[in-house]
Short mmCIF file of C-alpha atoms in Angstrom, two decimals:
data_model
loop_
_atom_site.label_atom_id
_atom_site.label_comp_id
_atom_site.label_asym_id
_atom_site.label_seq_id
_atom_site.Cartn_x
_atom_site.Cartn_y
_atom_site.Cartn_z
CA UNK F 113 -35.29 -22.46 -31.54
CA UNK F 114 -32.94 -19.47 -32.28
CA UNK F 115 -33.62 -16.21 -30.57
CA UNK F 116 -34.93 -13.72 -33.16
CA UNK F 117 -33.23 -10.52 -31.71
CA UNK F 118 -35.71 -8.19 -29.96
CA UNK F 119 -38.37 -10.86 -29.77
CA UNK F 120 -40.45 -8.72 -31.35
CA UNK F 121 -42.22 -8.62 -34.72
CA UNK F 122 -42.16 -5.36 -36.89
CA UNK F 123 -45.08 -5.53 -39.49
CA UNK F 124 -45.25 -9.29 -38.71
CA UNK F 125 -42.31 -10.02 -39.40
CA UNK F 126 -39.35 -11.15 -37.29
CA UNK F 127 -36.27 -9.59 -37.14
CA UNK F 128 -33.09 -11.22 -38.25
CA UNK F 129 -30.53 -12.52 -35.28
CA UNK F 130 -28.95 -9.66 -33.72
CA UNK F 131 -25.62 -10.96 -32.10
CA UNK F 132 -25.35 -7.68 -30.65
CA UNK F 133 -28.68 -7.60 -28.91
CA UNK F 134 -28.38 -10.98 -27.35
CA UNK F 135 -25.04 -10.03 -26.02
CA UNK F 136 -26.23 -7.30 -24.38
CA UNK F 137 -29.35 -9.19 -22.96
CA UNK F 138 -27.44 -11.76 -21.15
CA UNK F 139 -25.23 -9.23 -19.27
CA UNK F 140 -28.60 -7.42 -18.24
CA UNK F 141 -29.37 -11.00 -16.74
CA UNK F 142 -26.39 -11.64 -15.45
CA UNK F 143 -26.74 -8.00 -14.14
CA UNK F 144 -29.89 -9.16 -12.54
CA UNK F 145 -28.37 -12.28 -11.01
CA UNK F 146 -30.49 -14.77 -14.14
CA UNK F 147 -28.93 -17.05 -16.21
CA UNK F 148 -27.58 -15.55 -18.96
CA UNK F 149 -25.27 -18.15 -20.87
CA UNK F 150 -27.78 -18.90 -22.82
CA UNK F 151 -28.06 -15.47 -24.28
CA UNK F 152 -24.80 -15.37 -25.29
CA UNK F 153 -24.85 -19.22 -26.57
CA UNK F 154 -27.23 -17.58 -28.83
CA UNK F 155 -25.21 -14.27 -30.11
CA UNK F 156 -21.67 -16.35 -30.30
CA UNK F 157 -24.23 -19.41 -32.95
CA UNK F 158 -25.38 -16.26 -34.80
CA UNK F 159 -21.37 -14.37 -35.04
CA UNK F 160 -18.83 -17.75 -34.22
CA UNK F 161 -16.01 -15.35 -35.00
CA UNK F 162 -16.54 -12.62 -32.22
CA UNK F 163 -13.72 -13.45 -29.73
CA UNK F 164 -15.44 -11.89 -26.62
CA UNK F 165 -18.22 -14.01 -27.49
CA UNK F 166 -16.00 -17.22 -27.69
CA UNK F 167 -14.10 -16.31 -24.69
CA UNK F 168 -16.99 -15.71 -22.33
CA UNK F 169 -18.76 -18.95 -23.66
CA UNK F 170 -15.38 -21.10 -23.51
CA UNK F 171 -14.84 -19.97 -20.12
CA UNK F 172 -18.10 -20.76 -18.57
CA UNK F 173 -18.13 -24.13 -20.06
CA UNK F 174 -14.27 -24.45 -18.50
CA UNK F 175 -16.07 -23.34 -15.02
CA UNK F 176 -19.15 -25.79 -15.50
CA UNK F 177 -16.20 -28.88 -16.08
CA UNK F 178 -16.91 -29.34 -19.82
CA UNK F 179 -13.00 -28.96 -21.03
CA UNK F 180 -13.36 -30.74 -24.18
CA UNK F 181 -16.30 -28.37 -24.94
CA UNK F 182 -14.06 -25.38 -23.88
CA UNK F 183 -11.40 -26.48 -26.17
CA UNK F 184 -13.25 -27.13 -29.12
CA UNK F 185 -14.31 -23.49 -28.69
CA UNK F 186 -11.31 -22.40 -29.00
CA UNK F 187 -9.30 -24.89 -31.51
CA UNK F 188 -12.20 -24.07 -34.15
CA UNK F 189 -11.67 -20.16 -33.90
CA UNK F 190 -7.97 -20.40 -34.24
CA UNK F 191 -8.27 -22.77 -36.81
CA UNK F 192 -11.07 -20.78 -38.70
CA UNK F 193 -8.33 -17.39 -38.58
CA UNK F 194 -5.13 -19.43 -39.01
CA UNK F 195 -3.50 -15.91 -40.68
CA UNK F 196 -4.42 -13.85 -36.96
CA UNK F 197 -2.26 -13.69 -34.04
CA UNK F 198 -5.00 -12.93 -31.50
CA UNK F 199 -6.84 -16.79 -31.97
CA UNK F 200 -4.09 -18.35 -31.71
CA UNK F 201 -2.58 -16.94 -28.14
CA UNK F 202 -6.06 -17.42 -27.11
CA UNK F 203 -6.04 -21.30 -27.92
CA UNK F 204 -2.61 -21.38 -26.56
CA UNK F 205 -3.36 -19.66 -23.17
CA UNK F 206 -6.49 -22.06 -22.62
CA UNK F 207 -4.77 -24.93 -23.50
CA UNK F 208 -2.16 -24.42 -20.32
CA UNK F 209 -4.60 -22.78 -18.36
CA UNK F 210 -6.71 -26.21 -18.72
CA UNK F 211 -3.79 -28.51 -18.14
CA UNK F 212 -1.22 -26.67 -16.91
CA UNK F 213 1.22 -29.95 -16.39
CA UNK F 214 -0.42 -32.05 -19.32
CA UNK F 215 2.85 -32.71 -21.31
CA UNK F 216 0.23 -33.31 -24.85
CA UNK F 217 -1.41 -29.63 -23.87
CA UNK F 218 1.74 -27.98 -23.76
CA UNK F 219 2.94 -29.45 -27.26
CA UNK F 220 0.00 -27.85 -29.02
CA UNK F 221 0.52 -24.78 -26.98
CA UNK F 222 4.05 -25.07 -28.09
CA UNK F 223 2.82 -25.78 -32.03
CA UNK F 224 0.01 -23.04 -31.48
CA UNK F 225 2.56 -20.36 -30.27
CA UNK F 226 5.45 -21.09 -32.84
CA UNK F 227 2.99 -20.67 -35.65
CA UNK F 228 1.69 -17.67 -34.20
CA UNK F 229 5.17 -15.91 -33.58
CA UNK F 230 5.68 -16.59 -37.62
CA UNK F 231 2.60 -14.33 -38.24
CA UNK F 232 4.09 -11.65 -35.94
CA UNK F 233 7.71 -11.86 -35.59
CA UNK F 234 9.48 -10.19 -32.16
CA UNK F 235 6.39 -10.29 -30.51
CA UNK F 236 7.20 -10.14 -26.78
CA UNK F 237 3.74 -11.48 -25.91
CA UNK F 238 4.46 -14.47 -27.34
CA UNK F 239 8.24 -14.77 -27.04
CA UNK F 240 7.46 -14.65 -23.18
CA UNK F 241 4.46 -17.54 -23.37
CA UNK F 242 6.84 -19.83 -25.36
CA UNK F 243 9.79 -19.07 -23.17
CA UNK F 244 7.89 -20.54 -20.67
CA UNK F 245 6.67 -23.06 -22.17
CA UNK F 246 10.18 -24.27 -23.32
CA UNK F 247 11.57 -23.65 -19.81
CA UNK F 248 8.45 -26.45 -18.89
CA UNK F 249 9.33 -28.51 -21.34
CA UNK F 250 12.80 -29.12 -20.93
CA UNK F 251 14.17 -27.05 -23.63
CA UNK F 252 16.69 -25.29 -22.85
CA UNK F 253 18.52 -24.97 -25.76
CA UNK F 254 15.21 -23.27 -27.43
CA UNK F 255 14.98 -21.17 -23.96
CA UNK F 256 18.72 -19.86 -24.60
CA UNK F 257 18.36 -18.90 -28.60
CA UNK F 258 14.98 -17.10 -27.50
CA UNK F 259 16.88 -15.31 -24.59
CA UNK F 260 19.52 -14.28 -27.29
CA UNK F 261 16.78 -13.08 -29.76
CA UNK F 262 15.21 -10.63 -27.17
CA UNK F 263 17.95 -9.69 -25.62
CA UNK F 264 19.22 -8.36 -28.83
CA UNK F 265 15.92 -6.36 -29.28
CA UNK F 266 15.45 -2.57 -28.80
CA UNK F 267 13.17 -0.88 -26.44
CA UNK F 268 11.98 -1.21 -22.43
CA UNK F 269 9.86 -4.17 -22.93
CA UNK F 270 12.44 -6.24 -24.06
CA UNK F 271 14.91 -5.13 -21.80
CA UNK F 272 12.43 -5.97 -18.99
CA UNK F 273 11.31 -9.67 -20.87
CA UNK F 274 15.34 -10.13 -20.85
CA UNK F 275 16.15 -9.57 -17.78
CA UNK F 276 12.80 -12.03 -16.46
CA UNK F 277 14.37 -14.78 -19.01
CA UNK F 278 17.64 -14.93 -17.36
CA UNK F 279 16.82 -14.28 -13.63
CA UNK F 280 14.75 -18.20 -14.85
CA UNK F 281 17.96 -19.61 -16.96
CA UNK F 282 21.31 -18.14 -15.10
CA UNK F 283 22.24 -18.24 -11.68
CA UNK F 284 22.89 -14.27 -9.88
CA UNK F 285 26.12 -14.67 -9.77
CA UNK F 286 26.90 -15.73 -13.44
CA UNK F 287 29.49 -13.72 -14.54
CA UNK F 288 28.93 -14.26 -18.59
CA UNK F 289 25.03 -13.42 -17.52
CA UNK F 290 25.99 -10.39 -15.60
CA UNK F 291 27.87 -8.86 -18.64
CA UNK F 292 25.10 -9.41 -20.69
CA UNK F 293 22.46 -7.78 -18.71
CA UNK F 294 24.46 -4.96 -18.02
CA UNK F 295 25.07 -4.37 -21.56
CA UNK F 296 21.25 -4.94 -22.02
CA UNK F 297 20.08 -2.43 -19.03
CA UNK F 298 22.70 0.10 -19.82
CA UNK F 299 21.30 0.40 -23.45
CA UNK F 300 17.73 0.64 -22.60
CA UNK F 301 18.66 3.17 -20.40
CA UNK F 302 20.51 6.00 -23.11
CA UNK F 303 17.92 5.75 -25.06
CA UNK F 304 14.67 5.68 -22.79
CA UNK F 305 15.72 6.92 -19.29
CA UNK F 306 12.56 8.65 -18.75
CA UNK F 307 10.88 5.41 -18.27
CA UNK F 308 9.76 4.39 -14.74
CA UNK F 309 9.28 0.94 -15.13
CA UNK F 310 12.91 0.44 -17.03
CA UNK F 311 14.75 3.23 -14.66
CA UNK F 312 13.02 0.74 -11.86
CA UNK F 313 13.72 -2.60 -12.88
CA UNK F 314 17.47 -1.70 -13.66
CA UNK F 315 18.50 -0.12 -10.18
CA UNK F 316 16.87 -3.00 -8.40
CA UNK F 317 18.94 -5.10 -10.87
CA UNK F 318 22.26 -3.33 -9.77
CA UNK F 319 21.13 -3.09 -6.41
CA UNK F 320 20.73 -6.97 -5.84
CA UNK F 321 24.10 -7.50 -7.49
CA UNK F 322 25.42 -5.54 -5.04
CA UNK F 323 26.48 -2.51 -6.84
CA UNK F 324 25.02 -0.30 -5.19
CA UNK F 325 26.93 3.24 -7.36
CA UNK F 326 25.56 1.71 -10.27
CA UNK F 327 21.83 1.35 -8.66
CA UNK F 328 21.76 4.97 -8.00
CA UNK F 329 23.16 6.08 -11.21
CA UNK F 330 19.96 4.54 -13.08
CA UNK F 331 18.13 6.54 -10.67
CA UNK F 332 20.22 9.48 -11.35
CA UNK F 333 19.60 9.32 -14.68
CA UNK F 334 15.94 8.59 -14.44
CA UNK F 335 15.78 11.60 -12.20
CA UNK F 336 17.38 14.46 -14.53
CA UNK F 337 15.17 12.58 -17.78
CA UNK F 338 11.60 12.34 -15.90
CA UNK F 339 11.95 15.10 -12.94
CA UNK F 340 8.26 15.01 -12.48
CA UNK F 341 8.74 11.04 -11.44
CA UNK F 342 8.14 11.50 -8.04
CA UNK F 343 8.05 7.88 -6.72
CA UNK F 344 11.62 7.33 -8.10
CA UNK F 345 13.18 10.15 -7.10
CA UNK F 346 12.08 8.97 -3.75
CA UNK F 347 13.32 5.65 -3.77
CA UNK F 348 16.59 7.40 -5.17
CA UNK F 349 16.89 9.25 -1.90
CA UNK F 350 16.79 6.18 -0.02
CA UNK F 351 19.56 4.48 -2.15
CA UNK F 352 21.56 7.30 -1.19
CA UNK F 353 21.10 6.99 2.49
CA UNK F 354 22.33 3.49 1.62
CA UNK F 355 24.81 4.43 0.11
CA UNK F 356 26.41 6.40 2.93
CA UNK F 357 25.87 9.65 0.95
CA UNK F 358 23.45 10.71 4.16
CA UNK F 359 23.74 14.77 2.57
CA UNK F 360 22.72 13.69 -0.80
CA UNK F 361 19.92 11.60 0.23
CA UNK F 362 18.85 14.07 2.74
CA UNK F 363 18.52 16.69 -0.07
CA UNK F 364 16.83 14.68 -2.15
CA UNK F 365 13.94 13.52 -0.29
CA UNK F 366 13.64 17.01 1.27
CA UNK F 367 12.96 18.45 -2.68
CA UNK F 368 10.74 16.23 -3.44
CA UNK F 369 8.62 16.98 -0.31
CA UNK F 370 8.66 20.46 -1.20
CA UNK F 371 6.64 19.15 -4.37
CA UNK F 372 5.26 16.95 -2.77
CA UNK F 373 4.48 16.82 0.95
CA UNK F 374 2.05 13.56 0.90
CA UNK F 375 5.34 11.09 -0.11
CA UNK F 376 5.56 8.41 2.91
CA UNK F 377 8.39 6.62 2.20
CA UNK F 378 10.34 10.03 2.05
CA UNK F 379 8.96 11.07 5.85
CA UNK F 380 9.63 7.55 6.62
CA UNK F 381 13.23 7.65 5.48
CA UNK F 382 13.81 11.08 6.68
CA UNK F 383 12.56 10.15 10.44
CA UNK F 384 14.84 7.14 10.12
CA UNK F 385 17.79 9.38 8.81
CA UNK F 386 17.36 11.82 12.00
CA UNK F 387 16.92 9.11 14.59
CA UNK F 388 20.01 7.61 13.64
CA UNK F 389 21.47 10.79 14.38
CA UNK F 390 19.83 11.34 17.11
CA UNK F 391 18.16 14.45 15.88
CA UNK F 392 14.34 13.55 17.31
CA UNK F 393 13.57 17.62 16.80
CA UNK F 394 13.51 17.22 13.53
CA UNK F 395 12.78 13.22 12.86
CA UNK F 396 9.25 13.82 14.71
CA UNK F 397 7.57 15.62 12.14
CA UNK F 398 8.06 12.99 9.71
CA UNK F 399 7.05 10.77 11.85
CA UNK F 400 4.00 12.37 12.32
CA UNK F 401 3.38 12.91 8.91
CA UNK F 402 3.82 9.74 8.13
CA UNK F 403 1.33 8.47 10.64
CA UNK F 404 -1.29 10.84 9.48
CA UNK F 405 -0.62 9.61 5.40
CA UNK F 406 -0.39 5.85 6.14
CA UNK F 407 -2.15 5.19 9.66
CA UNK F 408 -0.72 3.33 12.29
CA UNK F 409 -1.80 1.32 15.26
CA UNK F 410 -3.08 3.82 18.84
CA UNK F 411 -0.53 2.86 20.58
CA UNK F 412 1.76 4.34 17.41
CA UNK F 413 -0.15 7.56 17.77
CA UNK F 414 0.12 7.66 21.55
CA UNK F 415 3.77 7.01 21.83
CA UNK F 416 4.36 9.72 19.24
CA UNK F 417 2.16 12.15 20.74
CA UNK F 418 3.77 11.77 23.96
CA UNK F 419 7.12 12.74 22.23
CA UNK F 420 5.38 15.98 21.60
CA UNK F 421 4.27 16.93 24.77
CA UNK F 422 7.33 16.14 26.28
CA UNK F 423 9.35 18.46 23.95
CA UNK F 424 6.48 21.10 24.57
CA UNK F 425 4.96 20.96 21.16
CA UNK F 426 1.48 20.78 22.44
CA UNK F 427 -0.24 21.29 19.35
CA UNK F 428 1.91 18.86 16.83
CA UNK F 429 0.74 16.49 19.75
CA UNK F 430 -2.62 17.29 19.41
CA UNK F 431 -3.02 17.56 15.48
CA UNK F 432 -2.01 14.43 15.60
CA UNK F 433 -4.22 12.46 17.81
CA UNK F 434 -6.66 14.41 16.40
CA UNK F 435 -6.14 12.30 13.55
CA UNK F 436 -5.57 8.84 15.95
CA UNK F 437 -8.89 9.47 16.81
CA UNK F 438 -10.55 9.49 13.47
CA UNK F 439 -8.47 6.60 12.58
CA UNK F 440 -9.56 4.73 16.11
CA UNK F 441 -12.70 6.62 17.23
CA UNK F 442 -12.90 3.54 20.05
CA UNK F 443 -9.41 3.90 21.39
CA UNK F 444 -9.69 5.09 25.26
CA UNK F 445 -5.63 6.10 25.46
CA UNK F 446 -5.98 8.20 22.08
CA UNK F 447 -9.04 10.50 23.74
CA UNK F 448 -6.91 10.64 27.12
CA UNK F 449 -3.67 12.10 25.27
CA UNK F 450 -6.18 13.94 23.19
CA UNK F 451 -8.22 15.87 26.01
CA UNK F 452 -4.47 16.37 27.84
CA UNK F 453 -2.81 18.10 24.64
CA UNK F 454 -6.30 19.67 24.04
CA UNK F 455 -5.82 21.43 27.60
CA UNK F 456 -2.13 22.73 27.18
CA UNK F 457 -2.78 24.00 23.71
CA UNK F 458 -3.85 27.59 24.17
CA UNK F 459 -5.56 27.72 20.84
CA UNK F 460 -8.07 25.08 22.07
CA UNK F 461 -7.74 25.40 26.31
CA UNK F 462 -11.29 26.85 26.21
CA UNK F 463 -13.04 23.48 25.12
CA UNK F 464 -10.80 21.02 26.42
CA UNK F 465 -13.67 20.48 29.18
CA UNK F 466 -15.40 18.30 26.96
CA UNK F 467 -12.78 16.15 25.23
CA UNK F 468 -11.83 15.08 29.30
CA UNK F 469 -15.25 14.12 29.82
CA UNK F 470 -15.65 11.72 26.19
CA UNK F 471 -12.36 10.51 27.27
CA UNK F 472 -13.70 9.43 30.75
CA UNK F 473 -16.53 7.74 29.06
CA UNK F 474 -14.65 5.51 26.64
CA UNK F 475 -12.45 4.82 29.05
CA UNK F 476 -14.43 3.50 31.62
CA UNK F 477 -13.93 2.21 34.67
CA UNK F 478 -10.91 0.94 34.33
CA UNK F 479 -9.12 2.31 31.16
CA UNK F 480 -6.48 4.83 30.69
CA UNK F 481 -8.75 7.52 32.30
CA UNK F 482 -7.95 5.87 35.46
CA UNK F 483 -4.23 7.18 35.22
CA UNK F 484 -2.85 10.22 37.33
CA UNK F 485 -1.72 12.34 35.04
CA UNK F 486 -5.20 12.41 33.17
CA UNK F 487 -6.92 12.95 36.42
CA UNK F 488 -4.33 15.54 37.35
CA UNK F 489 -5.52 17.26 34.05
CA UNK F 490 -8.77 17.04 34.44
CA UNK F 491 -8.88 18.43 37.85
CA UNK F 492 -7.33 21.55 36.71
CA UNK F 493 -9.68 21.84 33.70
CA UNK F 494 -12.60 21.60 35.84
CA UNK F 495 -11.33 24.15 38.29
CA UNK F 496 -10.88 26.56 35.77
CA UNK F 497 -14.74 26.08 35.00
CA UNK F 498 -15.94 26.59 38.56
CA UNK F 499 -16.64 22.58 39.26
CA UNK F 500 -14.44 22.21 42.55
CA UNK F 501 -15.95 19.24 44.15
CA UNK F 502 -15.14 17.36 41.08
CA UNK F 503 -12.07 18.39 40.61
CA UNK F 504 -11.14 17.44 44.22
CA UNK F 505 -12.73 13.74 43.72
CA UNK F 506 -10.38 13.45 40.41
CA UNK F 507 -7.29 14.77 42.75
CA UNK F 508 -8.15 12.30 45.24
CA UNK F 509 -8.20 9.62 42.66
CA UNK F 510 -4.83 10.27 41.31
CA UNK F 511 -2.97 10.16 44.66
CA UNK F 512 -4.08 6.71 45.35
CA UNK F 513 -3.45 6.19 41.69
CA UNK F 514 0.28 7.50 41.65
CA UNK F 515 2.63 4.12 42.25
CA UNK F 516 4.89 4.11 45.59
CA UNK F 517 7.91 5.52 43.51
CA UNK F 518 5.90 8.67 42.10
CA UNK F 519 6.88 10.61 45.12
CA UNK F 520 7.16 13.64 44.08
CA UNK F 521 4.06 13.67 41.56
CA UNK F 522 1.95 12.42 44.58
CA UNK F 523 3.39 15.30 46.75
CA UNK F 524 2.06 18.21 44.15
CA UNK F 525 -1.60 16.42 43.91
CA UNK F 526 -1.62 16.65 47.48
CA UNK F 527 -0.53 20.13 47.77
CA UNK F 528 -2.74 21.04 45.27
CA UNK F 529 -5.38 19.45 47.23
CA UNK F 530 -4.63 20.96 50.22
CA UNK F 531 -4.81 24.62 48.50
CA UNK F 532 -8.23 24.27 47.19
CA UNK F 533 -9.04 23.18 50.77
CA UNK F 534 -7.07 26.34 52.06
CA UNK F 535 -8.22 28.92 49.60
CA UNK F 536 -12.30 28.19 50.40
CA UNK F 537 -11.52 27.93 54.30
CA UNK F 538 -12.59 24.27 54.70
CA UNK F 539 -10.67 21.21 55.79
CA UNK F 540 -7.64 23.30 57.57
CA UNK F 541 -7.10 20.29 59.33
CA UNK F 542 -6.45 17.35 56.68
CA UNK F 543 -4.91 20.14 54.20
CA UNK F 544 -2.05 21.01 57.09
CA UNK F 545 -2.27 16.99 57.43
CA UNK F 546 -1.75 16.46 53.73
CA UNK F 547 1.06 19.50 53.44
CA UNK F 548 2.70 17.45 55.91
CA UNK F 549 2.52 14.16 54.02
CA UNK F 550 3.70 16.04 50.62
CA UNK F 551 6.98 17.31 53.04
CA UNK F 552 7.35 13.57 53.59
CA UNK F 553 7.30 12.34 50.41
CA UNK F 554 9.67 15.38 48.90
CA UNK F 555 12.48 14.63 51.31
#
């Protein structure tokens, strides 16, 4: 029995079929995880020629195994609107989705497609679908005149569909293939340099050919057209460093930061660029920049950080494990370097007390917390708030902690030791005993 819209009866009587209704009804059950198919069973028997309708229908019966059904679908609409483009490519798509090596399926798809490019001549859509098809079927003469058609055609898609076509007919290094798609690239490019996709496609193009001038000029060109096209004017930088032309590419990826400070791949390129020349001053803010756009591993964050601290930037260090440890709140050796650069900062000395003591407790036992240098830290942090005998049992730790060859490190957190013993008249003995051992160990 058909569904009579609503299901409801107005003055007793029922209301006509509403394709529209049912439609909408079986997406509400789908919505509530029903059955709906048969909802829109019922909307595509009551409007045959909506093509959502014979889509979604077509498609579950392809799902549910019933291909014959699926087809049917689909061969009836395109036959029913033989004078429309859009039921044709339909028919022709589900015939090589279905049977995707099935030499009969790709015939009709062939049949369907040629028909359909009479009712819309150029068409890239379906230029590209019958390419392919060809290509499948052996025909390569049909596969060359179609590569000639499009490449003949104005405008950035068929530059694009022209340059996909022969990367599938020629081999790279075809010289009669080159000339062509450099005539083909360097057209689309006068007249629509502005476009991202085209200005793209053609330096990568170049760039694999290994022209590498001619890669950046499409960039070049893309640049002065679009200046607003961020992305590219990246990746132009990073042809330049390529390129050799290190002061070019420098300045580039510099401008666009000052537009744009969030751009990764220009940090990334610029920290490459100053490692290389061994400039780590200035490749280590990129770096961290980079690390605090894209993310990186703890032991990324750590490494870097360290860098800092080294050089004495205490709070570059600590901004950015700040950041490590909101990427990897678990991470015991991010909350170490984090209570350390925490400490030497003097914008945030006066709290540091508590990032040393979250540190100890995700470290544990036996995790980075355990090193000298943290405990080292730590002991001076909780002098400075009055907590001596802890500080000594952290001191003590990190001499037994320091390896053989740490002589000298061992040597200051025994004389330390021994002064906190001095200065509060206690222990005279084992803090002359300890001075002794540091003389030792210095000599």
């Amino acid at each position: 029995m058909r569904r009579v819209g609503l299901g409801m009866l107005i003055l007793g009587l029922p209301l006509a079929a509403d394709p529209r209704v049912d439609f909408a009804r079986g997406v509400l059950e789908e919505a509530r995880g029903n059955e709906g198919m048969s909802w829109f069973e019922s909307a595509l028997e009551a409007d045959p020629d909506a093509e959502p309708l014979v889509r979604r229908v077509a498609d579950r019966r392809f799902v549910e195994g019933d291909l014959e059904g699926a087809a049917t679908l689909y061969r009836e609409f395109a036959e029913r609107h033989p004078d429309e483009v859009g039921p044709q490519v339909a028919y022709a798509d589900y015939l090589r989705q279905a049977a995707p090596n099935d030499d009969l399926a790709a015939r009709l798809a062939t049949e369907v497609l040629e028909r359909a490019l009479l009712l819309s001549p150029g068409s890239l859509a379906i230029n590209r679908r019958l390419f392919r098809l060809y290509e499948q079927r052996g025909m390569r003469e049909q596969s060359l005149a179609m590569f000639d058609q499009v490449s003949e055609a104005d405008g950035v898609e068929a530059a694009l569909a022209s340059a996909e076509m022969a990367r599938t007919l020629f081999p790279a290094d075809d010289p009669e293939a080159r000339v062509k798609l450099d005539g083909i690239f360097g057209r689309a490019m006068r007249r629509n340099a502005a476009n991202p996709q085209l200005a793209r496609a053609a330096s990568e193009y170049f760039r694999k050919s290994g022209r590498m001038a001619q890669a950046v000029e499409m960039l070049e060109l893309h640049a002065e057209a679009a200046p607003a096209s961020l992305e590219l004017r990246v990746r132009l930088g990073v042809l330049l460093l390529a390129a050799e032309r290190m002061d070019e590419g420098e300045h580039v990826l510099k401008e666009v930061l000052k537009i744009d400070p969030r751009q990764a791949l220009a940090h990334q390129a610029l920290a490459k660029l100053y490692r290389r020349k061994e400039k780590a001053d200035e490749a280590r803010p990129h770096a961290a920049e980079l690390l605090k756009i894209r993310g990186g591993d703890a032991d990324e964050f750590v490494t870097l950080a360290e860098e800092f601290l080294e050089a004495g930037q205490v709070r570059e260090a600590r901004l950015l494990l700040e950041k490590g440890l909101y990427d990897h709140p678990d991470e015991a050796g991010i909350a170490v370097q984090l209570a350390i650069a925490t400490r030497r900062d003097p914008e945030t000395r006066a709290g540091a007390a508590r990032f040393f003591r979250e540190a100890e407790s995700l470290s544990g036992v036996d995790g980075p917390a355990t090193e000298p240098e943290f405990l080292r830290e730590f002991a001076e942090c909780l002098l400075e708030d009055g907590a001596v005998r802890p500080a000594e049992d952290r001191l003590r730790a990190a001499i037994k902690a320091y390896p053989a060859e740490a002589r000298l490190e061992m040597a200051a957190a025994m004389r330390r030791l021994a002064e906190i013993w001095l200065s509060e008249n206690r222990n005279e003995a084992a803090a002359k005993s300890l001075q002794k051992r540091a003389d030792a160990l210095e000599k």
